[in-house]
Amino acid sequence: MLEHAQAVVDALQRFEFAYPFVMGGVWVAGALFFWWFEERRAATSLGPPLPSPCPRVAVIVPCHDEAPQIAETIRALRELRYPDYEIVAVDDGSTDETGRILESLAGHDPRFRVVRLRVNQGKAAALRAGVASTTAEYVICIDGDALLEEDAVGWMVHALTASDDTGAVTGNPRIRSRSTSLGRLQVGEFSTLVGLIKRAQMVLGYLFTVSGVVCGFRRRALADVGYWRSDVLTEDVDVTWRLQLAGWRVRFEPRALCWILTPETLRGLWRQRLRWATGSVQVFLGCLPRLLRWRSRGMWMMVGEYLMSTAWAFVAVTLTAIWLAAFLPGVSLPVSVGGLVPGEWGLMLGAIFLLQVAVGMALDRRYEPGVERYLPSVIGYPFAFWMLMALTVVVALPRALLRGRGRPAIWVSPDRGLSRNP
Amino acid sequence: MKGRDLIIDVPGRRSRLLRWRDRCLTLLLWGAWSRPVDALARLGLGPFATDGDLVWDIFLRDLSEATSAMSVLIVVLCVWGGYQRCRRRAAARAPRISHGGDRSGW
């Protein structure tokens, strides 16, 4: 019996190290495939080729307690290189000066409108209010702390209008907050791994999610799926899955750059990742009946990878707990775990991880020259973030199951990292 | 505004707590590579120098299994991606009568 238990633990340990190794190789190959066929010859310096006549676009900025950043966000939006756009800022029951700042900014610009919601109703409700207040066929949604590059809207419209079945497009978020180790780790994460995975998923034909901080939608597609749902913690994952289940295509446009702030405290990072993990479980459970239909088979590979990642998280946390328990005084376990960082497998994981980082940075330095400076900070990513993400998934599953359906997901001000000003 | 002007990199403004957290975190994360680096050193010395060949046999068997699985998945992904590209190009050449939201391509 004990031998069987040890055999199970050994098998789990093999899975724990083999799975990231296998998927690392798959992401690299997929990203290179995408780069070769879609990205290699695509020009960036000439600006986006826009359709004629240019469709009207609404840039929607839902905000809640964004007073320190919102003026900078709106300033960046006013400098966009796009011929026909309006800015719709939705103040979602802010308790700080956000509403007043927005009203004062609106006075100067006829393209800029403010929608004020008296009570904090959550990001999904704010986005719906923003869409309801415009007649534009294409809507670009960004967060209240996100700074769009001048051509970002043009590139997203270019992607949205490329084919009639494109329902959404996600941009390329770049991290601004780089003052701490956590900030720099996230630079590596977004510059290498997130971009790499999005490119590989584009080859698959299905994205796990648009980045809620910078994404664009065809209004007709949003109407088709009933817009954003208020009862999930990750409205971006939810709308992405429902669009793809309805047959709409979702694309990644790496040239649509958007500069974002990220948490630089462990607490802030934990809360952000836990929200993402909980929201993903909610979306999966909510979409499960439709996913099981034969006509949704195109999404099965992407969903299968999500389920395997979730299983990996549980295995990693369980084995770590067994490993730690062995150090407790007076505890004698019938099974043992070789080590948290194994020698030989660690070597292979390290090699594939470095390959991922190298390829990711090589592909991304086109959009952010000099990003490779952050390579030494990324080296700790597998140990710090893999464990953090595994823990959030394990905690998120019961949270998502216990969270009542229909309960609105309101937002609180997240950690935005160290600000530039003292 | 351009990319580099927007980056906030002010390490000098961190609190003492954050500075120490960063130092400890960096040390811990770099230290975690010691076992893989040790394995690399042992590989340089020859796999039979310390543990005997059993550990390496098991590791090499696991590695070849994982590499096979990875290769199969990469082939599936590339074939699928190629098929999707061909399908879209054919659809683009065809007269545009269908609109988003339907699955006529399936």
Coordinates of C-alpha atoms in Angstrom, one line a residue:
Chain A
M1 CA 0.0 0.0 0.0
L2 CA 2.8 2.4 1.0
E3 CA 4.7 1.5 -2.2
H4 CA 1.6 2.5 -4.2
A5 CA 1.3 5.8 -2.4
Q6 CA 5.0 6.5 -3.1
A7 CA 4.5 5.5 -6.7
V8 CA 1.6 8.0 -7.0
V9 CA 3.7 10.8 -5.4
D10 CA 6.6 10.0 -7.8
A11 CA 4.2 10.1 -10.8
L12 CA 2.8 13.4 -9.6
Q13 CA 6.3 14.8 -9.2
R14 CA 7.1 13.8 -12.8
F15 CA 3.9 15.6 -13.9
E16 CA 4.8 18.6 -11.9
F17 CA 8.1 19.1 -13.7
A18 CA 7.2 17.6 -17.1
Y19 CA 4.1 19.7 -17.7
P20 CA 5.8 23.2 -17.6
F21 CA 8.6 21.7 -19.7
V22 CA 6.2 20.4 -22.4
M23 CA 4.1 23.5 -22.5
G24 CA 7.1 25.8 -22.5
G25 CA 8.2 24.2 -25.8
V26 CA 4.7 24.4 -27.2
W27 CA 4.4 28.1 -26.4
V28 CA 7.8 28.8 -28.0
A29 CA 6.9 26.9 -31.2
G30 CA 3.5 28.5 -31.4
A31 CA 4.8 32.0 -30.9
L32 CA 7.5 31.4 -33.6
F33 CA 4.8 30.1 -36.0
F34 CA 2.7 33.2 -35.4
W35 CA 5.8 35.5 -35.8
W36 CA 6.8 33.8 -39.0
F37 CA 3.5 34.0 -40.8
E38 CA 1.8 37.0 -39.2
E39 CA 4.3 39.3 -37.6
R40 CA 7.6 39.1 -39.4
R41 CA 6.8 41.2 -42.4
A42 CA 4.2 43.4 -40.7
A43 CA 5.4 47.0 -40.7
T44 CA 5.3 49.0 -37.5
S45 CA 6.9 52.3 -38.5
L46 CA 4.5 53.5 -41.1
G47 CA 1.5 53.4 -38.8
P48 CA -1.7 51.4 -39.2
P49 CA -3.3 51.2 -42.7
L50 CA -6.8 52.5 -42.0
P51 CA -9.9 51.6 -43.9
S52 CA -11.6 54.4 -45.9
P53 CA -13.9 55.9 -44.7
C54 CA -12.5 55.5 -41.2
P55 CA -15.1 54.1 -38.8
R56 CA -16.0 56.2 -35.8
V57 CA -14.5 54.8 -32.6
A58 CA -15.4 55.3 -28.9
V59 CA -12.6 54.9 -26.3
I60 CA -14.3 53.9 -23.1
V61 CA -12.5 54.5 -19.8
P62 CA -14.3 53.0 -16.8
C63 CA -12.8 54.4 -13.6
H64 CA -13.3 54.1 -9.9
D65 CA -11.1 56.1 -7.6
E66 CA -8.5 56.9 -10.2
A67 CA -7.7 60.5 -9.2
P68 CA -3.9 60.2 -9.2
Q69 CA -3.8 58.8 -12.8
I70 CA -6.9 59.8 -14.7
A71 CA -5.7 63.2 -16.0
E72 CA -2.6 61.5 -17.5
T73 CA -4.8 58.8 -19.1
I74 CA -7.1 61.3 -20.7
R75 CA -4.1 63.4 -21.9
A76 CA -2.6 60.4 -23.7
L77 CA -6.0 59.7 -25.3
R78 CA -6.2 63.3 -26.7
E79 CA -2.9 62.6 -28.5
L80 CA -4.2 59.6 -30.4
R81 CA -3.5 59.5 -34.1
Y82 CA -6.9 58.5 -35.3
P83 CA -9.2 60.7 -37.4
D84 CA -12.6 60.1 -35.8
Y85 CA -12.9 59.1 -32.2
E86 CA -14.6 60.2 -29.0
I87 CA -13.6 59.6 -25.4
V88 CA -16.2 58.3 -22.9
A89 CA -15.1 58.3 -19.3
V90 CA -17.4 56.4 -16.9
D91 CA -17.0 57.4 -13.3
D92 CA -18.3 54.4 -11.4
G93 CA -19.2 55.9 -8.0
S94 CA -15.7 57.1 -7.1
T95 CA -15.3 58.3 -3.6
D96 CA -12.2 60.5 -4.4
E97 CA -11.7 63.4 -6.8
T98 CA -12.0 61.3 -10.0
G99 CA -15.5 62.7 -11.0
R100 CA -14.4 66.3 -10.4
I101 CA -11.2 65.9 -12.4
L102 CA -13.2 64.3 -15.3
E103 CA -15.8 67.1 -15.3
S104 CA -13.0 69.7 -15.4
L105 CA -11.3 67.9 -18.3
A106 CA -14.5 67.5 -20.3
G107 CA -15.0 71.3 -20.5
H108 CA -12.1 71.7 -22.9
D109 CA -12.7 69.0 -25.4
P110 CA -15.9 68.4 -27.5
R111 CA -14.7 64.8 -28.2
F112 CA -14.7 64.0 -24.5
R113 CA -17.8 63.0 -22.5
V114 CA -18.3 61.9 -18.9
V115 CA -20.9 59.4 -17.7
R116 CA -21.3 59.4 -13.9
L117 CA -22.8 56.4 -12.0
R118 CA -23.9 57.4 -8.5
V119 CA -23.1 54.0 -6.9
N120 CA -20.1 51.7 -7.5
Q121 CA -21.6 49.0 -9.7
G122 CA -18.4 47.3 -11.0
K123 CA -16.4 47.5 -14.2
A124 CA -18.8 45.5 -16.3
A125 CA -21.7 47.9 -15.5
A126 CA -19.4 50.9 -16.2
L127 CA -18.4 49.4 -19.6
R128 CA -22.1 48.8 -20.4
A129 CA -23.0 52.4 -19.5
G130 CA -20.1 53.6 -21.7
V131 CA -21.3 51.6 -24.7
A132 CA -24.9 52.7 -24.2
S133 CA -23.8 56.3 -24.4
T134 CA -22.2 56.0 -27.8
T135 CA -23.3 55.0 -31.3
A136 CA -19.8 54.0 -32.5
E137 CA -19.6 50.6 -34.1
Y138 CA -16.1 50.0 -32.6
V139 CA -15.3 50.5 -29.0
I140 CA -11.9 50.4 -27.4
C141 CA -11.8 49.8 -23.7
I142 CA -8.9 50.8 -21.4
D143 CA -8.4 51.1 -17.7
G144 CA -8.3 54.4 -15.9
D145 CA -4.5 54.0 -15.3
A146 CA -3.6 52.9 -18.8
L147 CA -1.8 55.1 -21.4
L148 CA -2.4 54.3 -25.0
E149 CA 0.3 54.8 -27.6
E150 CA -0.7 57.2 -30.4
D151 CA -1.3 54.5 -33.0
A152 CA -2.8 51.9 -30.7
V153 CA -6.4 52.7 -31.6
G154 CA -5.5 52.6 -35.3
W155 CA -3.9 49.2 -35.0
M156 CA -6.9 47.8 -33.1
V157 CA -9.3 49.1 -35.7
H158 CA -7.1 47.6 -38.4
A159 CA -7.4 44.2 -36.7
L160 CA -11.1 44.5 -36.1
T161 CA -11.9 45.5 -39.7
A162 CA -9.6 42.9 -41.2
S163 CA -12.4 40.3 -41.4
D164 CA -16.2 40.4 -40.7
D165 CA -16.0 37.6 -38.1
T166 CA -13.5 39.5 -35.8
G167 CA -15.5 40.4 -32.7
A168 CA -12.7 41.5 -30.4
V169 CA -9.0 42.4 -30.4
T170 CA -6.5 42.6 -27.5
G171 CA -3.6 45.0 -27.4
N172 CA -0.1 44.6 -26.1
P173 CA 0.1 45.8 -22.4
R174 CA 3.6 47.1 -21.3
I175 CA 4.5 47.5 -17.7
R176 CA 5.4 51.0 -16.4
S177 CA 6.0 50.3 -12.8
R178 CA 9.6 48.9 -12.6
S179 CA 10.9 50.3 -9.3
T180 CA 10.8 47.0 -7.3
S181 CA 11.7 43.3 -7.9
L182 CA 8.0 42.5 -8.2
G183 CA 7.5 45.2 -10.8
R184 CA 10.5 44.0 -12.9
L185 CA 9.4 40.4 -12.6
Q186 CA 6.1 41.4 -14.2
V187 CA 7.9 43.2 -17.0
G188 CA 9.4 39.9 -17.8
E189 CA 6.1 38.1 -17.4
F190 CA 4.2 40.4 -19.8
S191 CA 7.1 41.0 -22.2
T192 CA 7.9 37.3 -22.6
L193 CA 5.4 34.8 -21.3
V194 CA 2.1 36.6 -21.7
G195 CA 3.0 37.7 -25.3
L196 CA 4.4 34.3 -26.1
I197 CA 1.2 32.5 -25.0
K198 CA -1.1 34.9 -26.8
R199 CA 0.8 34.4 -30.0
A200 CA 0.7 30.6 -29.6
Q201 CA -3.1 30.8 -28.8
M202 CA -3.6 32.8 -32.0
V203 CA -2.2 29.9 -33.9
L204 CA -4.7 27.7 -32.1
G205 CA -7.4 30.2 -33.2
Y206 CA -8.7 30.9 -29.7
L207 CA -7.4 33.3 -27.0
F208 CA -7.9 32.5 -23.3
T209 CA -8.7 36.2 -22.7
V210 CA -8.4 39.7 -24.1
S211 CA -6.4 41.9 -21.7
G212 CA -9.1 43.9 -20.0
V213 CA -6.7 46.9 -19.7
V214 CA -6.6 47.3 -23.5
C215 CA -9.1 45.7 -25.8
G216 CA -11.4 46.6 -28.6
F217 CA -14.8 45.2 -29.7
R218 CA -17.1 45.3 -32.6
R219 CA -20.4 46.6 -31.1
R220 CA -22.5 44.0 -33.0
A221 CA -20.4 41.2 -31.5
L222 CA -20.9 42.6 -28.0
A223 CA -24.7 42.9 -28.6
D224 CA -24.7 39.3 -29.9
V225 CA -23.4 37.9 -26.5
G226 CA -25.2 40.4 -24.2
Y227 CA -22.3 42.6 -23.4
W228 CA -20.3 42.2 -20.1
R229 CA -21.6 40.2 -17.2
S230 CA -21.6 41.9 -13.8
D231 CA -21.4 38.7 -11.7
V232 CA -18.0 37.5 -12.7
L233 CA -14.7 38.8 -11.3
T234 CA -13.0 38.7 -14.7
E235 CA -15.4 40.3 -17.2
D236 CA -12.6 40.2 -19.8
V237 CA -12.2 36.4 -19.7
D238 CA -15.9 36.0 -19.7
V239 CA -16.7 38.1 -22.7
T240 CA -13.8 36.5 -24.6
W241 CA -15.1 33.0 -24.0
R242 CA -18.7 33.9 -24.8
L243 CA -17.6 35.7 -28.0
Q244 CA -15.6 32.7 -29.2
L245 CA -18.4 30.3 -28.2
A246 CA -20.8 32.5 -30.4
G247 CA -18.4 32.1 -33.4
W248 CA -16.7 35.4 -33.2
R249 CA -12.9 35.6 -33.7
V250 CA -10.7 37.2 -31.1
R251 CA -7.3 38.5 -32.2
F252 CA -4.1 39.7 -30.6
E253 CA -2.5 42.8 -32.1
P254 CA 1.0 43.2 -30.6
R255 CA 1.4 46.7 -32.3
A256 CA -1.4 48.2 -30.2
L257 CA 0.8 49.2 -27.2
C258 CA -0.6 50.3 -23.9
W259 CA 1.4 51.3 -20.9
I260 CA 0.0 50.0 -17.6
L261 CA 0.6 50.1 -13.9
T262 CA 0.9 46.9 -11.9
P263 CA 1.0 46.0 -8.2
E264 CA 4.4 46.3 -6.5
T265 CA 3.5 44.9 -3.2
L266 CA 3.0 41.2 -2.5
R267 CA -0.4 41.8 -1.0
G268 CA -1.5 43.8 -4.1
L269 CA -0.1 41.1 -6.4
W270 CA -1.8 38.3 -4.4
R271 CA -5.2 40.1 -4.5
Q272 CA -4.9 40.7 -8.3
R273 CA -3.9 37.2 -9.2
L274 CA -6.5 35.7 -6.8
R275 CA -9.2 37.7 -8.5
W276 CA -8.0 36.6 -12.0
A277 CA -7.9 32.9 -10.8
T278 CA -11.3 33.1 -9.2
G279 CA -12.8 34.8 -12.2
S280 CA -11.4 32.2 -14.5
V281 CA -13.0 29.4 -12.6
Q282 CA -16.3 31.3 -12.6
V283 CA -16.1 31.7 -16.4
F284 CA -15.2 28.0 -16.9
L285 CA -18.1 26.8 -14.8
G286 CA -20.5 29.3 -16.4
C287 CA -19.5 28.3 -19.9
L288 CA -19.2 24.6 -19.2
P289 CA -22.6 23.5 -20.7
R290 CA -21.9 25.3 -24.0
L291 CA -18.3 24.1 -24.1
L292 CA -19.5 20.5 -24.0
R293 CA -21.4 21.0 -27.3
W294 CA -19.8 19.5 -30.4
R295 CA -19.9 22.9 -32.2
S296 CA -17.6 24.3 -29.5
R297 CA -14.9 21.7 -30.2
G298 CA -12.5 24.4 -31.5
M299 CA -12.1 25.6 -28.0
W300 CA -11.4 22.3 -26.4
M301 CA -7.6 22.5 -26.8
M302 CA -7.5 25.9 -25.1
V303 CA -9.8 24.8 -22.4
G304 CA -7.9 21.5 -22.0
E305 CA -4.7 23.4 -21.4
Y306 CA -6.5 25.5 -18.8
L307 CA -7.7 22.4 -17.0
M308 CA -4.2 20.9 -17.1
S309 CA -2.8 24.1 -15.6
T310 CA -5.3 24.0 -12.8
A311 CA -4.5 20.3 -12.1
W312 CA -0.8 21.3 -12.2
A313 CA -1.4 24.0 -9.6
F314 CA -3.1 21.5 -7.2
V315 CA -0.2 19.0 -7.7
A316 CA 2.4 21.6 -7.1
V317 CA 0.8 22.9 -3.9
T318 CA 0.2 19.3 -2.6
L319 CA 3.7 18.2 -3.2
T320 CA 5.1 21.4 -1.6
A321 CA 2.9 20.8 1.4
I322 CA 4.2 17.2 1.7
W323 CA 7.8 18.4 1.3
L324 CA 7.3 21.1 4.0
A325 CA 5.5 18.7 6.4
A326 CA 8.6 16.4 6.4
F327 CA 10.4 19.2 8.2
L328 CA 7.9 19.4 11.1
P329 CA 9.3 17.9 14.3
G330 CA 7.7 14.5 15.2
V331 CA 6.1 14.1 11.8
S332 CA 6.8 10.9 9.9
L333 CA 5.2 10.7 6.5
P334 CA 4.7 7.5 4.6
V335 CA 5.7 9.2 1.4
S336 CA 8.5 11.6 0.6
V337 CA 9.1 14.2 -2.1
G338 CA 12.5 14.5 -3.6
G339 CA 12.9 18.3 -3.3
L340 CA 11.2 21.5 -4.2
V341 CA 13.8 22.4 -6.9
P342 CA 15.1 19.2 -8.4
G343 CA 18.6 19.0 -9.9
E344 CA 18.2 17.4 -13.3
W345 CA 14.6 18.4 -14.0
G346 CA 15.3 21.9 -12.6
L347 CA 18.1 22.1 -15.2
M348 CA 15.7 21.2 -18.0
L349 CA 13.0 23.5 -16.7
G350 CA 15.5 26.3 -16.4
A351 CA 16.7 25.6 -20.0
I352 CA 13.2 25.7 -21.5
F353 CA 12.3 28.8 -19.4
L354 CA 15.4 30.7 -20.6
L355 CA 14.5 29.7 -24.1
Q356 CA 11.0 31.1 -23.5
V357 CA 12.4 34.3 -22.1
A358 CA 14.9 34.7 -24.9
V359 CA 12.3 34.1 -27.7
G360 CA 9.7 36.3 -26.0
M361 CA 12.2 39.2 -25.6
A362 CA 13.5 38.8 -29.1
L363 CA 9.9 39.1 -30.4
D364 CA 9.0 41.9 -28.1
R365 CA 12.1 44.1 -28.4
R366 CA 10.6 45.3 -31.7
Y367 CA 7.9 47.1 -29.6
E368 CA 10.0 48.0 -26.7
P369 CA 13.7 48.3 -27.5
G370 CA 15.9 47.5 -24.5
V371 CA 13.5 45.2 -22.8
E372 CA 16.2 42.6 -22.5
R373 CA 17.7 44.7 -19.7
Y374 CA 15.2 43.0 -17.4
L375 CA 16.4 39.5 -18.1
P376 CA 18.3 39.2 -14.8
S377 CA 15.1 40.0 -12.9
V378 CA 13.1 37.4 -14.8
I379 CA 15.4 34.6 -13.7
G380 CA 13.4 34.2 -10.5
Y381 CA 10.1 34.0 -12.2
P382 CA 9.6 30.2 -12.2
F383 CA 10.1 30.0 -8.4
A384 CA 8.2 33.1 -7.4
F385 CA 5.3 33.3 -9.8
W386 CA 4.7 29.7 -10.5
M387 CA 4.2 29.0 -6.8
L388 CA 2.1 32.2 -6.4
M389 CA -0.1 31.3 -9.3
A390 CA -0.5 27.7 -8.1
L391 CA -1.5 29.0 -4.7
T392 CA -4.0 31.4 -6.1
V393 CA -5.6 28.7 -8.2
V394 CA -6.0 26.4 -5.2
V395 CA -7.5 29.1 -3.1
A396 CA -9.7 30.4 -6.0
L397 CA -11.5 27.1 -6.7
P398 CA -13.4 27.0 -3.4
R399 CA -13.9 30.7 -3.5
A400 CA -15.5 30.5 -7.0
L401 CA -17.7 27.6 -6.0
L402 CA -18.9 29.3 -2.8
R403 CA -19.4 32.7 -4.4
G404 CA -23.1 33.1 -5.1
R405 CA -24.1 33.3 -8.8
G406 CA -25.5 36.7 -9.6
R407 CA -23.5 38.5 -6.9
P408 CA -22.2 41.7 -8.5
A409 CA -18.4 42.1 -8.8
I410 CA -17.8 45.6 -7.6
W411 CA -14.2 46.9 -7.7
V412 CA -11.8 48.4 -5.2
S413 CA -8.8 50.5 -5.9
P414 CA -5.9 48.1 -6.7
D415 CA -2.2 48.6 -5.8
R416 CA -0.7 50.7 -8.6
G417 CA 2.9 50.3 -7.6
L418 CA 5.3 53.2 -6.7
S419 CA 4.2 56.4 -8.3
R420 CA 6.7 58.6 -10.1
N421 CA 6.1 61.6 -7.9
P422 CA 7.1 61.7 -4.2
Chain B
M1 CA 4.5 60.5 -25.0
K2 CA 6.7 57.6 -26.0
G3 CA 7.4 54.3 -24.3
R4 CA 10.6 55.0 -22.5
D5 CA 9.3 58.3 -21.0
L6 CA 6.4 56.5 -19.4
I7 CA 8.4 53.9 -17.5
I8 CA 8.5 54.5 -13.7
D9 CA 11.8 53.3 -12.4
V10 CA 12.6 55.0 -9.2
P11 CA 14.3 52.4 -7.0
G12 CA 15.7 55.1 -4.7
R13 CA 12.2 56.0 -3.5
R14 CA 11.4 52.6 -2.1
S15 CA 10.8 52.3 1.6
R16 CA 13.3 50.4 3.8
L17 CA 10.9 47.5 4.0
L18 CA 10.7 47.3 0.2
R19 CA 14.4 47.5 -0.2
W20 CA 15.0 44.6 2.2
R21 CA 12.2 42.6 0.7
D22 CA 13.8 43.1 -2.7
R23 CA 17.2 42.1 -1.5
C24 CA 15.9 39.0 0.2
L25 CA 13.7 38.1 -2.7
T26 CA 16.6 38.4 -5.2
L27 CA 18.9 36.3 -3.0
L28 CA 16.2 33.6 -2.5
L29 CA 15.3 33.4 -6.2
W30 CA 18.9 33.3 -7.4
G31 CA 19.7 30.8 -4.7
A32 CA 16.9 28.5 -5.9
W33 CA 18.9 27.9 -9.0
S34 CA 21.7 26.2 -7.0
R35 CA 20.5 22.7 -7.5
P36 CA 20.0 22.9 -11.2
V37 CA 23.4 24.5 -11.5
D38 CA 24.8 21.7 -9.3
A39 CA 23.2 19.2 -11.7
L40 CA 24.9 21.0 -14.6
A41 CA 28.2 20.7 -12.8
R42 CA 27.7 17.0 -12.3
L43 CA 26.7 16.7 -15.9
G44 CA 30.1 18.3 -16.8
L45 CA 31.9 15.8 -14.5
G46 CA 30.0 12.9 -16.0
P47 CA 26.7 11.5 -15.0
F48 CA 28.2 8.5 -13.3
A49 CA 30.4 10.4 -10.9
T50 CA 28.1 10.6 -8.0
D51 CA 24.7 8.9 -7.9
G52 CA 25.4 6.0 -10.3
D53 CA 23.6 5.6 -13.5
L54 CA 20.1 4.7 -12.1
V55 CA 19.1 8.3 -11.4
W56 CA 20.3 9.4 -14.8
D57 CA 18.5 6.5 -16.5
I58 CA 15.2 7.5 -14.9
F59 CA 15.7 11.1 -15.7
L60 CA 16.7 10.5 -19.3
R61 CA 13.7 8.2 -19.7
D62 CA 11.3 10.9 -18.3
L63 CA 13.0 13.5 -20.4
S64 CA 12.5 11.5 -23.6
E65 CA 8.9 10.9 -22.8
A66 CA 8.3 14.6 -22.1
T67 CA 10.1 15.6 -25.2
S68 CA 8.0 13.2 -27.3
A69 CA 4.8 14.6 -25.8
M70 CA 6.1 18.1 -26.6
S71 CA 7.0 17.2 -30.2
V72 CA 3.5 15.7 -30.8
L73 CA 1.8 18.8 -29.4
I74 CA 4.0 21.1 -31.5
V75 CA 3.2 19.1 -34.6
V76 CA -0.5 19.2 -33.8
L77 CA -0.4 23.0 -33.2
C78 CA 1.5 23.7 -36.4
V79 CA -0.7 21.5 -38.5
W80 CA -3.8 23.1 -37.0
G81 CA -2.4 26.6 -37.5
G82 CA -1.5 25.8 -41.1
Y83 CA -5.0 24.4 -41.7
Q84 CA -6.6 27.5 -40.2
R85 CA -4.5 29.8 -42.3
C86 CA -5.5 27.9 -45.5
R87 CA -9.1 27.9 -44.5
R88 CA -9.1 31.7 -43.9
R89 CA -7.3 32.5 -47.1
A90 CA -9.9 30.4 -49.0
A91 CA -12.7 32.2 -47.2
A92 CA -11.1 35.6 -48.0
R93 CA -11.0 34.7 -51.7
A94 CA -14.6 33.6 -51.7
P95 CA -17.4 36.2 -52.1
R96 CA -18.2 37.9 -48.8
I97 CA -21.7 36.7 -48.1
S98 CA -21.4 35.5 -44.5
H99 CA -20.9 37.8 -41.5
G100 CA -19.5 37.3 -38.1
G101 CA -21.3 35.2 -35.6
D102 CA -22.0 32.2 -37.8
R103 CA -19.9 29.0 -38.1
S104 CA -20.2 28.5 -41.8
G105 CA -16.4 27.8 -41.9
W106 CA -16.8 24.6 -39.9

